[in-house]
Amino acid sequence: MCPGGVGGLLLLLGVASLSGTAAQTLYAAASCDKNFTAPSANYTLNITGPGKCSWQISRNSAGQTSIVFREFLLGKEDYLVVHDGNGNESLVVNATGKKDSFLVVAFSKTIRIEYSQASNGSVGLAFNYHTEDCLLGVEPQYAGRISAPFYRPGQGSLTCQYHIMGLEQTQDKVIALGFTDFSIVSGILNVTDGHSMNSTKGSATAKLPDDFIAMAMEINVTFTLANSSVTQTFVAVYTMVDEYCSSIIDVNNNENISVMVPGDRSPLTDCRWILHAQPGHTLMLNITTLRVLPGADKVIITDGGSLASPLMSQMENLPTEGDLVTSSGSELWIRLVVGDLPGDRKLAVYVAEQANGGRFLGSGNITLKPNPDNQTANALYYQFSAPRGQQVQVTLSQNNLMFPLASLDFYDGLQPKNDLLVSFTTDKQAFPVTSPSNTLLMVARNFSQRENFSLEYQAVDQSCNVVSSGIRGDYSLNPEAVNGTLCRWTITPASQQGTVSLRVTKLSLSVNETVTIYSGIMEYGMTLAIFDLTNMDQQLPKFSAPASKGIELVYKSNNSCKNCTAPVVMATYTVSQEVCGGLLTKAAGQLTSPGYPGVYPLNSECVWDVTNTTSNTTSNTTSSQLFYLSFSTLQLGQGHFVRVKDTNNGTSQMLAQYGGMVKPNDLIVAAESTSVQFTARSPKNGPFTPGQGFAANYWKLDCGGNYTTDSPTGQFHSPGYPKPVTKSSVCVWIVELPAHGKNSTVRNSVQFKLTVTSTDKKQLASLAIHDGGSIRDPLLPVVFKKTETGNIIARTNVILVMYNYTATKAQDGTGLGFSLNFSAFSCNKSQQCGGDGICIHPDWVCNGVDNCGDMTDEKSCNGTGPVDRSGLVHSYWVPVCIILGLLFGVILAFVIPAIYRRVKYPNYSQLRDLSAPVVT
């Protein structure tokens, strides 16, 4: 018989069952205090209600004892402590509540475990220990968590292994493991699935290890730690992911990744990719196809090889196709999560290695040196990010851009589909670029082995530096701009066509503060104006510059005071696609200053080049075609001019210059190689006095010319005279005789006689003769005797003749033909009007009309002196007197007799004929 009867037999059977592994399993009965001396054992607590337990594990020699708490489900007031030794300073862990399986490693010969339960009911607590191996076998589950063992630092080195198994009932799944904490200084952590392995060595600067995607349903994690006085830990999480769309990819130059998720697939799909580039390279990822369901699915991209790497993009609201992502290092992590809504999904991305480029945070320096790898791509992408509330500022310190191939393009935000801020193609264009937000994209295009650049990037506080590229915008200086600040508003229109106009709308400056406007940029542009305390109250005009150059407003403060009045600088800009100037290809048109009839912007510069439109020549045309210009408005500021130049053979000869407020006579010049130029430059410090501008009509003449010789006589005629004009023609002649005769007291006026081929009124309407040098001047009255006029005398020494005939099928060949003979009508001092020195025409003398305006032409009309008209009745009194006489006769004939009868006969109460019968 066995000792102890049946009970002893059962005990022996229990011991025998563990003899192969030298283990023992004990269940708490009335007392739960136990001592363990076997090399290994399992224990499950089985008590209900409050109580305390104490367990002691003893070993004969020094070494490593591992304790695995495979079940740990305590109440909030319950706790468990583990001591590595007997002293109070030997505490390893103090735990309560609910925990995943965890591991404790102790080095002493005696290990003490104390448990206190204050809650009613049962709890879950089970552990096993081993004095030789450190192994944690994780129960198969869909997802879970493992962590470094609890231990006392400085007690010795340790090695532990974790064995993770996936659920067997899940099909087409593999395990993905990632780390959320890695504080290993002097240890090594290996992750393997039997096919591949990730090995991470700890250091003071160690980052999180890359995630691991297994090729099977199990993973082994081995943690080896050298003896150290520093507590070292790690935490890893694992989950099941889809095998067909999850992998680790080494990108060789470029790679295409595409996944199609059928609508009938499992309700939850989890795809993961870890992308690796070769060391020293970055990755550029472009999303080419993205078809998922908003609210149910998401795409997550992190900057690194793990889920815990910095989040770069989380796409839930779609579409976002075409989005660009770059890495700061050589890895990217991508995850596609498909929810439980039905429907097909698709994700496709293009990934490429970059020898240069990538993602950059905070501040630093970048240098692109000549590199054969630069030829492998047409573009290199640099994505800059600053913390929220800050801006990115990039300053090129050196560049060697081979225009026109290489360029540096800056975009607002991180995508090339966003607004283009500026494009640099030569080093003369470079200036600091500040992002409107906290992100900025720079694209280096068409760089080869020859081109290179270097730059500095930094995160700056939101301040007063702005780059604008749209068609309009406004600017307001940050009132928090500190003393000594340099603020730049750089406007570089993306279109590069047309004109950009900037207007300062409000300005308030203090001492040592200036606002400067540049055409172009500060470093290389032309200064248009400088505002300071002395001239800020002047009129604030517009300033313009070609859109290809851009325009810049720069505020500068050299103040050192602490309580300075905050500056106020407000401005707006617009971009007009209309180019001021160009080729004048039409036969007639109008030229105007920019913004006409409004005030033109300063620094306006317009050039119109005249081109011939016909090759028609006539006998009295001074060139193949003439150009005729007539101003209807001219109001220019000081130093602003309209100039007409002859640019033949590359030279520039001034033909005429107009400025001020007085409209000039009309102008006729040869059309060939003629240009009209408008410039509005002002002194840098003012006065800033633009005007309304100008408007001028022009024609390209078929015939005409200037007669400005000293010859007292001349003649010109219509084309083909004496025959009628056969073709549509526009002709202008300007006759300008010398203002004076042989001496300064003799004045000249133009005298002419006109002969026409017809006196038909419609034909005569095509001919206009103006008393002066412009079509603005009044028309001269022309009276014909048959087909000729008598001598007609103008008031001045200039007349303008315009002939405008439009041929039609019904009137073809019937244009008015004419001939005009002119000569000088001269007069001495005694024959001139007293006010302006105009010659008194013979038909003005004693005609009863004050033609001179001072009665000079009406003097000496009786031959003895001026006629005394003071006693004469003016002609207008004649009809007045007749009307008054008629009224007086009516009163005598009718009104007076009626009044008399009424007074004589009192019964007569009405004015009527007394002979008429009265009815009573």
mmCIF file with all atom_site columns, C-alpha atoms in Angstrom, residues 365-532:
data_model
loop_
_atom_site.group_PDB
_atom_site.id
_atom_site.type_symbol
_atom_site.label_atom_id
_atom_site.label_alt_id
_atom_site.label_comp_id
_atom_site.label_asym_id
_atom_site.label_entity_id
_atom_site.label_seq_id
_atom_site.pdbx_PDB_ins_code
_atom_site.Cartn_x
_atom_site.Cartn_y
_atom_site.Cartn_z
_atom_site.occupancy
_atom_site.B_iso_or_equiv
_atom_site.pdbx_formal_charge
_atom_site.auth_seq_id
_atom_site.auth_comp_id
_atom_site.auth_asym_id
_atom_site.auth_atom_id
_atom_site.pdbx_PDB_model_num
ATOM 1   C CA . ASN A 1 365 ? 21.131 73.041  -45.099 1.00 0.00 ? 365 ASN A CA 1
ATOM 2   C CA . ILE A 1 366 ? 20.865 71.227  -48.426 1.00 0.00 ? 366 ILE A CA 1
ATOM 3   C CA . THR A 1 367 ? 23.478 70.976  -51.121 1.00 0.00 ? 367 THR A CA 1
ATOM 4   C CA . LEU A 1 368 ? 22.921 69.393  -54.496 1.00 0.00 ? 368 LEU A CA 1
ATOM 5   C CA . LYS A 1 369 ? 26.264 68.473  -55.960 1.00 0.00 ? 369 LYS A CA 1
ATOM 6   C CA . PRO A 1 370 ? 26.844 67.158  -59.486 1.00 0.00 ? 370 PRO A CA 1
ATOM 7   C CA . ASN A 1 371 ? 25.788 63.525  -59.377 1.00 0.00 ? 371 ASN A CA 1
ATOM 8   C CA . PRO A 1 372 ? 25.255 60.985  -62.160 1.00 0.00 ? 372 PRO A CA 1
ATOM 9   C CA . ASP A 1 373 ? 22.082 59.879  -60.358 1.00 0.00 ? 373 ASP A CA 1
ATOM 10  C CA . ASN A 1 374 ? 20.542 63.276  -61.046 1.00 0.00 ? 374 ASN A CA 1
ATOM 11  C CA . GLN A 1 375 ? 20.138 62.222  -64.657 1.00 0.00 ? 375 GLN A CA 1
ATOM 12  C CA . THR A 1 376 ? 17.848 59.364  -63.732 1.00 0.00 ? 376 THR A CA 1
ATOM 13  C CA . ALA A 1 377 ? 14.884 61.663  -63.086 1.00 0.00 ? 377 ALA A CA 1
ATOM 14  C CA . ASN A 1 378 ? 13.557 64.833  -64.647 1.00 0.00 ? 378 ASN A CA 1
ATOM 15  C CA . ALA A 1 379 ? 12.513 66.175  -61.247 1.00 0.00 ? 379 ALA A CA 1
ATOM 16  C CA . LEU A 1 380 ? 13.737 65.984  -57.654 1.00 0.00 ? 380 LEU A CA 1
ATOM 17  C CA . TYR A 1 381 ? 11.176 66.718  -54.947 1.00 0.00 ? 381 TYR A CA 1
ATOM 18  C CA . TYR A 1 382 ? 11.923 68.534  -51.679 1.00 0.00 ? 382 TYR A CA 1
ATOM 19  C CA . GLN A 1 383 ? 9.064  68.817  -49.167 1.00 0.00 ? 383 GLN A CA 1
ATOM 20  C CA . PHE A 1 384 ? 9.615  71.239  -46.285 1.00 0.00 ? 384 PHE A CA 1
ATOM 21  C CA . SER A 1 385 ? 7.453  71.310  -43.156 1.00 0.00 ? 385 SER A CA 1
ATOM 22  C CA . ALA A 1 386 ? 7.415  73.586  -40.133 1.00 0.00 ? 386 ALA A CA 1
ATOM 23  C CA . PRO A 1 387 ? 5.387  73.257  -36.908 1.00 0.00 ? 387 PRO A CA 1
ATOM 24  C CA . ARG A 1 388 ? 1.873  74.658  -37.006 1.00 0.00 ? 388 ARG A CA 1
ATOM 25  C CA . GLY A 1 389 ? 1.838  78.401  -36.528 1.00 0.00 ? 389 GLY A CA 1
ATOM 26  C CA . GLN A 1 390 ? 5.184  78.799  -38.290 1.00 0.00 ? 390 GLN A CA 1
ATOM 27  C CA . GLN A 1 391 ? 6.330  79.251  -41.870 1.00 0.00 ? 391 GLN A CA 1
ATOM 28  C CA . VAL A 1 392 ? 9.046  77.691  -43.996 1.00 0.00 ? 392 VAL A CA 1
ATOM 29  C CA . GLN A 1 393 ? 11.718 80.011  -45.373 1.00 0.00 ? 393 GLN A CA 1
ATOM 30  C CA . VAL A 1 394 ? 14.209 78.837  -48.010 1.00 0.00 ? 394 VAL A CA 1
ATOM 31  C CA . THR A 1 395 ? 17.226 80.948  -48.958 1.00 0.00 ? 395 THR A CA 1
ATOM 32  C CA . LEU A 1 396 ? 19.431 79.976  -51.884 1.00 0.00 ? 396 LEU A CA 1
ATOM 33  C CA . SER A 1 397 ? 23.052 80.688  -51.033 1.00 0.00 ? 397 SER A CA 1
ATOM 34  C CA . GLN A 1 398 ? 24.573 79.308  -54.225 1.00 0.00 ? 398 GLN A CA 1
ATOM 35  C CA . ASN A 1 399 ? 23.139 78.040  -57.466 1.00 0.00 ? 399 ASN A CA 1
ATOM 36  C CA . ASN A 1 400 ? 24.392 77.213  -60.906 1.00 0.00 ? 400 ASN A CA 1
ATOM 37  C CA . LEU A 1 401 ? 21.213 76.786  -62.923 1.00 0.00 ? 401 LEU A CA 1
ATOM 38  C CA . MET A 1 402 ? 21.842 76.209  -66.591 1.00 0.00 ? 402 MET A CA 1
ATOM 39  C CA . PHE A 1 403 ? 19.088 78.310  -68.158 1.00 0.00 ? 403 PHE A CA 1
ATOM 40  C CA . PRO A 1 404 ? 16.795 77.425  -69.820 1.00 0.00 ? 404 PRO A CA 1
ATOM 41  C CA . LEU A 1 405 ? 16.899 73.740  -68.888 1.00 0.00 ? 405 LEU A CA 1
ATOM 42  C CA . ALA A 1 406 ? 17.307 73.635  -65.085 1.00 0.00 ? 406 ALA A CA 1
ATOM 43  C CA . SER A 1 407 ? 14.852 75.347  -62.752 1.00 0.00 ? 407 SER A CA 1
ATOM 44  C CA . LEU A 1 408 ? 13.820 75.460  -59.093 1.00 0.00 ? 408 LEU A CA 1
ATOM 45  C CA . ASP A 1 409 ? 10.042 75.717  -58.709 1.00 0.00 ? 409 ASP A CA 1
ATOM 46  C CA . PHE A 1 410 ? 8.406  76.545  -55.360 1.00 0.00 ? 410 PHE A CA 1
ATOM 47  C CA . TYR A 1 411 ? 4.776  75.628  -54.574 1.00 0.00 ? 411 TYR A CA 1
ATOM 48  C CA . ASP A 1 412 ? 2.461  76.606  -51.733 1.00 0.00 ? 412 ASP A CA 1
ATOM 49  C CA . GLY A 1 413 ? 1.941  73.417  -49.728 1.00 0.00 ? 413 GLY A CA 1
ATOM 50  C CA . LEU A 1 414 ? 3.358  69.981  -50.503 1.00 0.00 ? 414 LEU A CA 1
ATOM 51  C CA . GLN A 1 415 ? 1.790  69.190  -53.872 1.00 0.00 ? 415 GLN A CA 1
ATOM 52  C CA . PRO A 1 416 ? 2.838  70.304  -57.378 1.00 0.00 ? 416 PRO A CA 1
ATOM 53  C CA . LYS A 1 417 ? -0.829 70.809  -58.228 1.00 0.00 ? 417 LYS A CA 1
ATOM 54  C CA . ASN A 1 418 ? -0.937 73.714  -55.754 1.00 0.00 ? 418 ASN A CA 1
ATOM 55  C CA . ASP A 1 419 ? -0.223 77.353  -56.629 1.00 0.00 ? 419 ASP A CA 1
ATOM 56  C CA . LEU A 1 420 ? 3.219  78.012  -58.064 1.00 0.00 ? 420 LEU A CA 1
ATOM 57  C CA . LEU A 1 421 ? 4.896  80.716  -55.979 1.00 0.00 ? 421 LEU A CA 1
ATOM 58  C CA . VAL A 1 422 ? 8.059  81.329  -57.989 1.00 0.00 ? 422 VAL A CA 1
ATOM 59  C CA . SER A 1 423 ? 10.354 79.649  -60.488 1.00 0.00 ? 423 SER A CA 1
ATOM 60  C CA . PHE A 1 424 ? 14.095 80.351  -60.430 1.00 0.00 ? 424 PHE A CA 1
ATOM 61  C CA . THR A 1 425 ? 16.033 79.843  -63.618 1.00 0.00 ? 425 THR A CA 1
ATOM 62  C CA . THR A 1 426 ? 19.076 82.070  -63.023 1.00 0.00 ? 426 THR A CA 1
ATOM 63  C CA . ASP A 1 427 ? 20.999 83.056  -59.931 1.00 0.00 ? 427 ASP A CA 1
ATOM 64  C CA . LYS A 1 428 ? 19.989 86.697  -60.436 1.00 0.00 ? 428 LYS A CA 1
ATOM 65  C CA . GLN A 1 429 ? 16.407 85.780  -59.658 1.00 0.00 ? 429 GLN A CA 1
ATOM 66  C CA . ALA A 1 430 ? 17.083 84.084  -56.337 1.00 0.00 ? 430 ALA A CA 1
ATOM 67  C CA . PHE A 1 431 ? 15.524 85.577  -53.202 1.00 0.00 ? 431 PHE A CA 1
ATOM 68  C CA . PRO A 1 432 ? 14.269 84.141  -49.902 1.00 0.00 ? 432 PRO A CA 1
ATOM 69  C CA . VAL A 1 433 ? 11.025 82.212  -50.409 1.00 0.00 ? 433 VAL A CA 1
ATOM 70  C CA . THR A 1 434 ? 8.616  82.116  -47.461 1.00 0.00 ? 434 THR A CA 1
ATOM 71  C CA . SER A 1 435 ? 5.660  79.740  -47.543 1.00 0.00 ? 435 SER A CA 1
ATOM 72  C CA . PRO A 1 436 ? 2.158  81.148  -46.912 1.00 0.00 ? 436 PRO A CA 1
ATOM 73  C CA . SER A 1 437 ? 1.465  78.147  -44.642 1.00 0.00 ? 437 SER A CA 1
ATOM 74  C CA . ASN A 1 438 ? 3.692  75.765  -42.711 1.00 0.00 ? 438 ASN A CA 1
ATOM 75  C CA . THR A 1 439 ? 4.574  73.635  -45.744 1.00 0.00 ? 439 THR A CA 1
ATOM 76  C CA . LEU A 1 440 ? 6.496  74.275  -48.964 1.00 0.00 ? 440 LEU A CA 1
ATOM 77  C CA . LEU A 1 441 ? 7.396  72.150  -51.995 1.00 0.00 ? 441 LEU A CA 1
ATOM 78  C CA . MET A 1 442 ? 10.516 72.729  -54.086 1.00 0.00 ? 442 MET A CA 1
ATOM 79  C CA . VAL A 1 443 ? 10.937 70.837  -57.362 1.00 0.00 ? 443 VAL A CA 1
ATOM 80  C CA . ALA A 1 444 ? 14.376 70.764  -58.998 1.00 0.00 ? 444 ALA A CA 1
ATOM 81  C CA . ARG A 1 445 ? 13.798 70.082  -62.673 1.00 0.00 ? 445 ARG A CA 1
ATOM 82  C CA . ASN A 1 446 ? 16.185 68.994  -65.416 1.00 0.00 ? 446 ASN A CA 1
ATOM 83  C CA . PHE A 1 447 ? 19.345 68.891  -63.337 1.00 0.00 ? 447 PHE A CA 1
ATOM 84  C CA . SER A 1 448 ? 22.287 67.025  -64.805 1.00 0.00 ? 448 SER A CA 1
ATOM 85  C CA . GLN A 1 449 ? 25.874 66.487  -63.739 1.00 0.00 ? 449 GLN A CA 1
ATOM 86  C CA . ARG A 1 450 ? 26.758 70.143  -64.295 1.00 0.00 ? 450 ARG A CA 1
ATOM 87  C CA . GLU A 1 451 ? 24.104 72.023  -62.324 1.00 0.00 ? 451 GLU A CA 1
ATOM 88  C CA . ASN A 1 452 ? 24.120 72.358  -58.553 1.00 0.00 ? 452 ASN A CA 1
ATOM 89  C CA . PHE A 1 453 ? 22.766 74.535  -55.766 1.00 0.00 ? 453 PHE A CA 1
ATOM 90  C CA . SER A 1 454 ? 22.948 74.971  -52.009 1.00 0.00 ? 454 SER A CA 1
ATOM 91  C CA . LEU A 1 455 ? 20.328 76.432  -49.731 1.00 0.00 ? 455 LEU A CA 1
ATOM 92  C CA . GLU A 1 456 ? 19.326 77.013  -46.134 1.00 0.00 ? 456 GLU A CA 1
ATOM 93  C CA . TYR A 1 457 ? 15.850 76.207  -44.852 1.00 0.00 ? 457 TYR A CA 1
ATOM 94  C CA . GLN A 1 458 ? 14.365 77.137  -41.519 1.00 0.00 ? 458 GLN A CA 1
ATOM 95  C CA . ALA A 1 459 ? 11.097 77.266  -39.630 1.00 0.00 ? 459 ALA A CA 1
ATOM 96  C CA . VAL A 1 460 ? 10.263 80.873  -38.794 1.00 0.00 ? 460 VAL A CA 1
ATOM 97  C CA . ASP A 1 461 ? 7.487  82.466  -36.783 1.00 0.00 ? 461 ASP A CA 1
ATOM 98  C CA . GLN A 1 462 ? 4.573  83.694  -38.826 1.00 0.00 ? 462 GLN A CA 1
ATOM 99  C CA . SER A 1 463 ? 5.739  87.153  -39.735 1.00 0.00 ? 463 SER A CA 1
ATOM 100 C CA . CYS A 1 464 ? 5.690  89.662  -42.516 1.00 0.00 ? 464 CYS A CA 1
ATOM 101 C CA . ASN A 1 465 ? 7.374  87.709  -45.318 1.00 0.00 ? 465 ASN A CA 1
ATOM 102 C CA . VAL A 1 466 ? 4.951  86.702  -48.044 1.00 0.00 ? 466 VAL A CA 1
ATOM 103 C CA . VAL A 1 467 ? 5.314  85.420  -51.609 1.00 0.00 ? 467 VAL A CA 1
ATOM 104 C CA . SER A 1 468 ? 2.263  85.824  -53.866 1.00 0.00 ? 468 SER A CA 1
ATOM 105 C CA . SER A 1 469 ? 1.711  84.440  -57.348 1.00 0.00 ? 469 SER A CA 1
ATOM 106 C CA . GLY A 1 470 ? -2.027 84.789  -58.071 1.00 0.00 ? 470 GLY A CA 1
ATOM 107 C CA . ILE A 1 471 ? -3.784 87.362  -60.239 1.00 0.00 ? 471 ILE A CA 1
ATOM 108 C CA . ARG A 1 472 ? -4.645 89.549  -57.251 1.00 0.00 ? 472 ARG A CA 1
ATOM 109 C CA . GLY A 1 473 ? -3.909 89.782  -53.551 1.00 0.00 ? 473 GLY A CA 1
ATOM 110 C CA . ASP A 1 474 ? -3.471 92.049  -50.571 1.00 0.00 ? 474 ASP A CA 1
ATOM 111 C CA . TYR A 1 475 ? -0.939 92.522  -47.824 1.00 0.00 ? 475 TYR A CA 1
ATOM 112 C CA . SER A 1 476 ? -1.009 93.883  -44.302 1.00 0.00 ? 476 SER A CA 1
ATOM 113 C CA . LEU A 1 477 ? 2.162  94.184  -42.258 1.00 0.00 ? 477 LEU A CA 1
ATOM 114 C CA . ASN A 1 478 ? 2.122  92.030  -39.154 1.00 0.00 ? 478 ASN A CA 1
ATOM 115 C CA . PRO A 1 479 ? 1.727  94.520  -36.269 1.00 0.00 ? 479 PRO A CA 1
ATOM 116 C CA . GLU A 1 480 ? 3.958  92.269  -34.168 1.00 0.00 ? 480 GLU A CA 1
ATOM 117 C CA . ALA A 1 481 ? 6.914  92.859  -36.473 1.00 0.00 ? 481 ALA A CA 1
ATOM 118 C CA . VAL A 1 482 ? 9.762  93.583  -34.062 1.00 0.00 ? 482 VAL A CA 1
ATOM 119 C CA . ASN A 1 483 ? 12.273 96.380  -34.300 1.00 0.00 ? 483 ASN A CA 1
ATOM 120 C CA . GLY A 1 484 ? 15.076 95.698  -36.728 1.00 0.00 ? 484 GLY A CA 1
ATOM 121 C CA . THR A 1 485 ? 12.733 93.659  -38.917 1.00 0.00 ? 485 THR A CA 1
ATOM 122 C CA . LEU A 1 486 ? 13.069 93.305  -42.677 1.00 0.00 ? 486 LEU A CA 1
ATOM 123 C CA . CYS A 1 487 ? 9.729  92.340  -44.214 1.00 0.00 ? 487 CYS A CA 1
ATOM 124 C CA . ARG A 1 488 ? 9.282  91.387  -47.863 1.00 0.00 ? 488 ARG A CA 1
ATOM 125 C CA . TRP A 1 489 ? 6.133  91.040  -49.932 1.00 0.00 ? 489 TRP A CA 1
ATOM 126 C CA . THR A 1 490 ? 7.317  89.469  -53.178 1.00 0.00 ? 490 THR A CA 1
ATOM 127 C CA . ILE A 1 491 ? 4.846  89.260  -56.060 1.00 0.00 ? 491 ILE A CA 1
ATOM 128 C CA . THR A 1 492 ? 5.853  86.911  -58.879 1.00 0.00 ? 492 THR A CA 1
ATOM 129 C CA . PRO A 1 493 ? 2.790  86.208  -61.063 1.00 0.00 ? 493 PRO A CA 1
ATOM 130 C CA . ALA A 1 494 ? 2.634  82.624  -62.227 1.00 0.00 ? 494 ALA A CA 1
ATOM 131 C CA . SER A 1 495 ? 1.446  83.613  -65.691 1.00 0.00 ? 495 SER A CA 1
ATOM 132 C CA . GLN A 1 496 ? 4.580  85.699  -66.430 1.00 0.00 ? 496 GLN A CA 1
ATOM 133 C CA . GLN A 1 497 ? 2.414  87.578  -68.959 1.00 0.00 ? 497 GLN A CA 1
ATOM 134 C CA . GLY A 1 498 ? 1.011  91.076  -68.755 1.00 0.00 ? 498 GLY A CA 1
ATOM 135 C CA . THR A 1 499 ? 1.585  93.683  -66.068 1.00 0.00 ? 499 THR A CA 1
ATOM 136 C CA . VAL A 1 500 ? 1.450  93.592  -62.283 1.00 0.00 ? 500 VAL A CA 1
ATOM 137 C CA . SER A 1 501 ? 0.257  96.758  -60.523 1.00 0.00 ? 501 SER A CA 1
ATOM 138 C CA . LEU A 1 502 ? 0.802  97.404  -56.816 1.00 0.00 ? 502 LEU A CA 1
ATOM 139 C CA . ARG A 1 503 ? -0.902 100.121 -54.808 1.00 0.00 ? 503 ARG A CA 1
ATOM 140 C CA . VAL A 1 504 ? -0.070 101.162 -51.259 1.00 0.00 ? 504 VAL A CA 1
ATOM 141 C CA . THR A 1 505 ? -3.468 101.868 -49.701 1.00 0.00 ? 505 THR A CA 1
ATOM 142 C CA . LYS A 1 506 ? -2.439 102.864 -46.179 1.00 0.00 ? 506 LYS A CA 1
ATOM 143 C CA . LEU A 1 507 ? 0.892  103.915 -44.733 1.00 0.00 ? 507 LEU A CA 1
ATOM 144 C CA . SER A 1 508 ? 1.972  105.055 -41.278 1.00 0.00 ? 508 SER A CA 1
ATOM 145 C CA . LEU A 1 509 ? 5.668  105.026 -40.437 1.00 0.00 ? 509 LEU A CA 1
ATOM 146 C CA . SER A 1 510 ? 7.907  106.223 -37.650 1.00 0.00 ? 510 SER A CA 1
ATOM 147 C CA . VAL A 1 511 ? 11.473 107.446 -37.604 1.00 0.00 ? 511 VAL A CA 1
ATOM 148 C CA . ASN A 1 512 ? 13.979 104.954 -39.070 1.00 0.00 ? 512 ASN A CA 1
ATOM 149 C CA . GLU A 1 513 ? 11.246 103.046 -40.901 1.00 0.00 ? 513 GLU A CA 1
ATOM 150 C CA . THR A 1 514 ? 11.024 102.837 -44.678 1.00 0.00 ? 514 THR A CA 1
ATOM 151 C CA . VAL A 1 515 ? 8.894  101.147 -47.333 1.00 0.00 ? 515 VAL A CA 1
ATOM 152 C CA . THR A 1 516 ? 10.598 100.595 -50.686 1.00 0.00 ? 516 THR A CA 1
ATOM 153 C CA . ILE A 1 517 ? 8.950  99.461  -53.911 1.00 0.00 ? 517 ILE A CA 1
ATOM 154 C CA . TYR A 1 518 ? 11.080 97.520  -56.403 1.00 0.00 ? 518 TYR A CA 1
ATOM 155 C CA . SER A 1 519 ? 10.517 96.464  -59.977 1.00 0.00 ? 519 SER A CA 1
ATOM 156 C CA . GLY A 1 520 ? 11.806 92.922  -59.643 1.00 0.00 ? 520 GLY A CA 1
ATOM 157 C CA . ILE A 1 521 ? 13.325 91.985  -56.283 1.00 0.00 ? 521 ILE A CA 1
ATOM 158 C CA . MET A 1 522 ? 15.395 93.901  -53.780 1.00 0.00 ? 522 MET A CA 1
ATOM 159 C CA . GLU A 1 523 ? 18.732 92.278  -54.620 1.00 0.00 ? 523 GLU A CA 1
ATOM 160 C CA . TYR A 1 524 ? 18.618 92.862  -58.364 1.00 0.00 ? 524 TYR A CA 1
ATOM 161 C CA . GLY A 1 525 ? 15.607 95.040  -59.142 1.00 0.00 ? 525 GLY A CA 1
ATOM 162 C CA . MET A 1 526 ? 15.122 98.731  -59.822 1.00 0.00 ? 526 MET A CA 1
ATOM 163 C CA . THR A 1 527 ? 13.977 101.024 -57.019 1.00 0.00 ? 527 THR A CA 1
ATOM 164 C CA . LEU A 1 528 ? 10.677 102.693 -57.907 1.00 0.00 ? 528 LEU A CA 1
ATOM 165 C CA . ALA A 1 529 ? 9.911  104.591 -54.705 1.00 0.00 ? 529 ALA A CA 1
ATOM 166 C CA . ILE A 1 530 ? 11.050 105.006 -51.115 1.00 0.00 ? 530 ILE A CA 1
ATOM 167 C CA . PHE A 1 531 ? 8.521  106.074 -48.479 1.00 0.00 ? 531 PHE A CA 1
ATOM 168 C CA . ASP A 1 532 ? 9.514  107.284 -45.033 1.00 0.00 ? 532 ASP A CA 1
#
